[in-house]
């Protein structure tokens, strides 16, 4: 069987053998455009997105043994990609991530249906995302554009599920407020 026909998991296993370079190259070829697209969505600058894509694959090469098989390889790689983008944005803007007070505003934003109220496919709405906190932007894209479950988002960002849920509610509210303000302008 040709290496290109191997599954992602089989290729990961080959990273411990003398076929490491070829196996890694196949994984890179399979997922480069996927990772680059995710990076470009979060990072406006194409050059930075390309650099981040390289960083993601460097991290993959160093950390492939930490893959536990609890999710698909693609989901695991997706998590690495988002974490790297968030670290970049935090470092670039010196943003500090604070823990959310879970009692504060617990049910305030339950009425918001982002999928119904804000079409994330429309370019002007995507542009609004650039005006909110990068972590909030990442959360909204992960949940509403990529359809990730809360548990997976929490694992990817190393946050608690209730923290993710509260940040999502607040991010939706901020985004809808921006949309309302942009209509008035």
Tab-separated table of C-alpha atoms in Angstrom:
chain	number	residue	atom	x	y	z
A	1	UNK	CA	0.000	0.000	0.000
A	2	UNK	CA	1.248	3.488	-0.894
A	3	UNK	CA	1.760	5.881	2.067
A	4	UNK	CA	-0.774	8.309	0.597
A	5	UNK	CA	-3.461	5.674	1.161
A	6	UNK	CA	-2.763	5.426	4.883
A	7	UNK	CA	-5.186	6.895	7.396
A	8	UNK	CA	-4.139	9.858	9.495
A	9	UNK	CA	-3.722	7.599	12.523
A	10	UNK	CA	-1.538	5.180	10.573
A	11	UNK	CA	0.588	8.097	9.402
A	12	UNK	CA	0.943	9.316	12.987
A	13	UNK	CA	2.167	5.874	13.960
A	14	UNK	CA	4.735	6.014	11.135
A	15	UNK	CA	6.197	9.182	12.641
A	16	UNK	CA	8.088	6.925	15.055
A	17	UNK	CA	9.716	4.959	12.227
A	18	UNK	CA	12.249	5.557	9.483
A	19	UNK	CA	9.323	6.674	7.281
A	20	UNK	CA	8.795	9.717	9.503
A	21	UNK	CA	9.656	12.375	6.904
A	22	UNK	CA	7.402	10.903	4.218
A	23	UNK	CA	4.525	10.362	6.652
A	24	UNK	CA	4.805	13.920	7.960
A	25	UNK	CA	4.906	15.286	4.416
A	26	UNK	CA	1.671	13.464	3.571
A	27	UNK	CA	-0.047	14.847	6.686
A	28	UNK	CA	1.243	18.304	5.784
A	29	UNK	CA	-0.050	18.026	2.220
A	30	UNK	CA	-3.436	16.747	3.430
A	31	UNK	CA	-4.027	19.448	6.000
A	32	UNK	CA	-2.011	22.492	4.964
A	33	UNK	CA	-4.901	24.275	3.242
A	34	UNK	CA	-7.269	23.358	6.094
A	35	UNK	CA	-4.942	24.861	8.721
A	36	UNK	CA	-4.130	27.909	6.598
A	37	UNK	CA	-7.836	28.630	6.075
A	38	UNK	CA	-8.476	28.478	9.832
A	39	UNK	CA	-5.505	30.761	10.526
A	40	UNK	CA	-6.568	33.281	7.875
A	41	UNK	CA	-10.047	33.396	9.349
A	42	UNK	CA	-8.681	34.454	12.738
A	43	UNK	CA	-5.631	36.445	11.640
A	44	UNK	CA	-6.255	39.142	9.052
A	45	UNK	CA	-2.682	39.252	7.775
A	46	UNK	CA	-1.983	36.528	5.192
A	47	UNK	CA	1.732	36.480	5.959
A	48	UNK	CA	1.074	35.969	9.681
A	49	UNK	CA	-1.475	33.255	8.868
A	50	UNK	CA	1.117	31.454	6.743
A	51	UNK	CA	3.691	31.727	9.536
A	52	UNK	CA	1.164	30.380	12.017
A	53	UNK	CA	0.392	27.497	9.699
A	54	UNK	CA	4.067	26.562	9.759
A	55	UNK	CA	4.072	26.835	13.564
A	56	UNK	CA	1.073	24.530	13.798
A	57	UNK	CA	2.883	21.870	11.785
A	58	UNK	CA	6.055	22.317	13.818
A	59	UNK	CA	3.981	21.816	16.954
A	60	UNK	CA	2.380	18.748	15.355
A	61	UNK	CA	5.813	17.311	14.622
A	62	UNK	CA	6.891	17.813	18.247
A	63	UNK	CA	3.634	16.840	19.964
A	64	UNK	CA	2.216	14.030	17.824
A	65	UNK	CA	2.743	11.560	20.671
A	66	UNK	CA	0.221	13.507	22.768
A	67	UNK	CA	-2.591	12.528	20.383
A	68	UNK	CA	-4.790	10.235	22.481
A	69	UNK	CA	-7.391	9.295	19.897
A	70	UNK	CA	-10.275	10.799	21.895
A	71	UNK	CA	-11.257	12.742	18.784
A	72	UNK	CA	-10.364	12.531	15.132
A	73	UNK	CA	-6.909	13.631	14.026
A	74	UNK	CA	-8.479	16.548	12.135
A	75	UNK	CA	-10.262	17.769	15.267
A	76	UNK	CA	-7.063	17.479	17.277
A	77	UNK	CA	-5.154	19.438	14.631
A	78	UNK	CA	-7.963	21.995	14.601
A	79	UNK	CA	-7.521	22.473	18.348
A	80	UNK	CA	-3.790	23.030	17.956
A	81	UNK	CA	-4.479	25.555	15.199
A	82	UNK	CA	-6.896	27.596	17.291
A	83	UNK	CA	-4.597	27.583	20.320
A	84	UNK	CA	-1.656	28.781	18.235
A	85	UNK	CA	-3.761	31.554	16.705
A	86	UNK	CA	-4.994	32.686	20.096
A	87	UNK	CA	-1.472	32.738	21.511
A	88	UNK	CA	-0.374	34.811	18.523
A	89	UNK	CA	-3.255	37.269	18.922
A	90	UNK	CA	-2.691	37.551	22.657
A	91	UNK	CA	1.005	38.209	22.177
A	92	UNK	CA	0.416	40.595	19.282
A	93	UNK	CA	-2.118	42.683	21.145
A	94	UNK	CA	-0.998	41.942	24.701
A	95	UNK	CA	-4.447	40.639	25.470
A	96	UNK	CA	-4.865	38.929	28.805
A	97	UNK	CA	-7.446	36.206	29.155
A	98	UNK	CA	-9.407	36.480	32.360
A	99	UNK	CA	-11.534	33.864	33.996
A	100	UNK	CA	-15.216	34.597	33.668
A	101	UNK	CA	-17.331	35.129	36.768
A	102	UNK	CA	-19.894	32.395	36.161
A	103	UNK	CA	-22.505	33.840	38.514
A	104	UNK	CA	-22.407	37.283	36.894
A	105	UNK	CA	-24.980	37.650	34.099
A	106	UNK	CA	-25.677	33.907	34.139
A	107	UNK	CA	-28.888	33.913	32.107
A	108	UNK	CA	-28.826	37.435	30.669
A	109	UNK	CA	-28.168	36.456	27.060
A	110	UNK	CA	-30.177	33.237	26.705
A	111	UNK	CA	-32.613	34.822	24.255
A	112	UNK	CA	-29.964	35.400	21.584
A	113	UNK	CA	-29.940	33.009	18.637
A	114	UNK	CA	-26.766	33.912	16.757
A	115	UNK	CA	-27.445	31.612	13.836
A	116	UNK	CA	-30.802	33.289	13.280
A	117	UNK	CA	-29.844	36.853	14.232
A	118	UNK	CA	-26.432	37.101	12.576
A	119	UNK	CA	-25.398	35.254	9.426
A	120	UNK	CA	-21.687	34.494	9.889
A	121	UNK	CA	-21.320	33.802	6.183
A	122	UNK	CA	-22.096	37.416	5.228
A	123	UNK	CA	-18.848	39.372	4.775
A	124	UNK	CA	-20.027	42.461	6.639
A	125	UNK	CA	-20.884	40.300	9.639
A	126	UNK	CA	-17.528	38.569	9.474
A	127	UNK	CA	-15.906	42.021	9.447
A	128	UNK	CA	-17.709	42.814	12.706
A	129	UNK	CA	-15.865	39.906	14.310
A	130	UNK	CA	-12.620	41.834	13.897
A	131	UNK	CA	-13.911	44.390	16.394
A	132	UNK	CA	-14.355	42.027	19.314
A	133	UNK	CA	-11.894	40.238	21.575
A	134	UNK	CA	-9.909	37.581	19.645
A	135	UNK	CA	-10.928	34.826	22.058
A	136	UNK	CA	-14.578	35.780	21.610
A	137	UNK	CA	-14.072	35.762	17.841
A	138	UNK	CA	-12.498	32.310	18.005
A	139	UNK	CA	-15.310	30.984	20.194
A	140	UNK	CA	-18.004	32.276	17.844
A	141	UNK	CA	-16.296	30.878	14.763
A	142	UNK	CA	-15.664	27.517	16.395
A	143	UNK	CA	-19.268	27.204	17.560
A	144	UNK	CA	-21.312	28.772	14.771
A	145	UNK	CA	-19.219	28.463	11.654
A	146	UNK	CA	-17.415	25.203	12.358
A	147	UNK	CA	-20.191	23.612	14.415
A	148	UNK	CA	-17.960	22.444	17.257
A	149	UNK	CA	-19.545	21.135	20.438
A	150	UNK	CA	-18.972	23.051	23.695
A	151	UNK	CA	-16.940	20.216	25.187
A	152	UNK	CA	-14.558	20.185	22.233
A	153	UNK	CA	-14.191	23.980	22.292
A	154	UNK	CA	-13.432	23.814	26.004
A	155	UNK	CA	-10.766	21.158	25.413
A	156	UNK	CA	-9.263	23.046	22.486
A	157	UNK	CA	-8.974	26.298	24.415
A	158	UNK	CA	-8.256	24.662	27.765
A	159	UNK	CA	-11.226	26.323	29.427
A	160	UNK	CA	-14.111	24.927	31.433
A	161	UNK	CA	-17.349	24.198	29.578
A	162	UNK	CA	-19.321	26.659	31.705
A	163	UNK	CA	-16.658	29.292	31.018
A	164	UNK	CA	-17.010	28.685	27.273
A	165	UNK	CA	-20.800	28.839	27.499
A	166	UNK	CA	-20.723	32.173	29.346
A	167	UNK	CA	-18.103	33.673	27.009
A	168	UNK	CA	-20.188	32.604	24.019
A	169	UNK	CA	-23.271	34.326	25.426
A	170	UNK	CA	-21.347	37.519	26.071
A	171	UNK	CA	-19.626	37.416	22.683
A	172	UNK	CA	-22.986	36.993	20.930
A	173	UNK	CA	-24.361	39.970	22.803
A	174	UNK	CA	-21.344	42.125	21.912
A	175	UNK	CA	-21.535	41.119	18.278
A	176	UNK	CA	-25.243	41.844	18.016
A	177	UNK	CA	-24.699	45.222	19.706
A	178	UNK	CA	-22.001	46.042	17.122
A	179	UNK	CA	-24.337	44.986	14.338
A	180	UNK	CA	-27.063	47.226	15.728
A	181	UNK	CA	-24.638	50.152	15.979
A	182	UNK	CA	-23.384	49.601	12.430
A	183	UNK	CA	-26.968	49.786	11.107
A	184	UNK	CA	-27.471	53.125	12.825
A	185	UNK	CA	-24.231	54.568	11.430
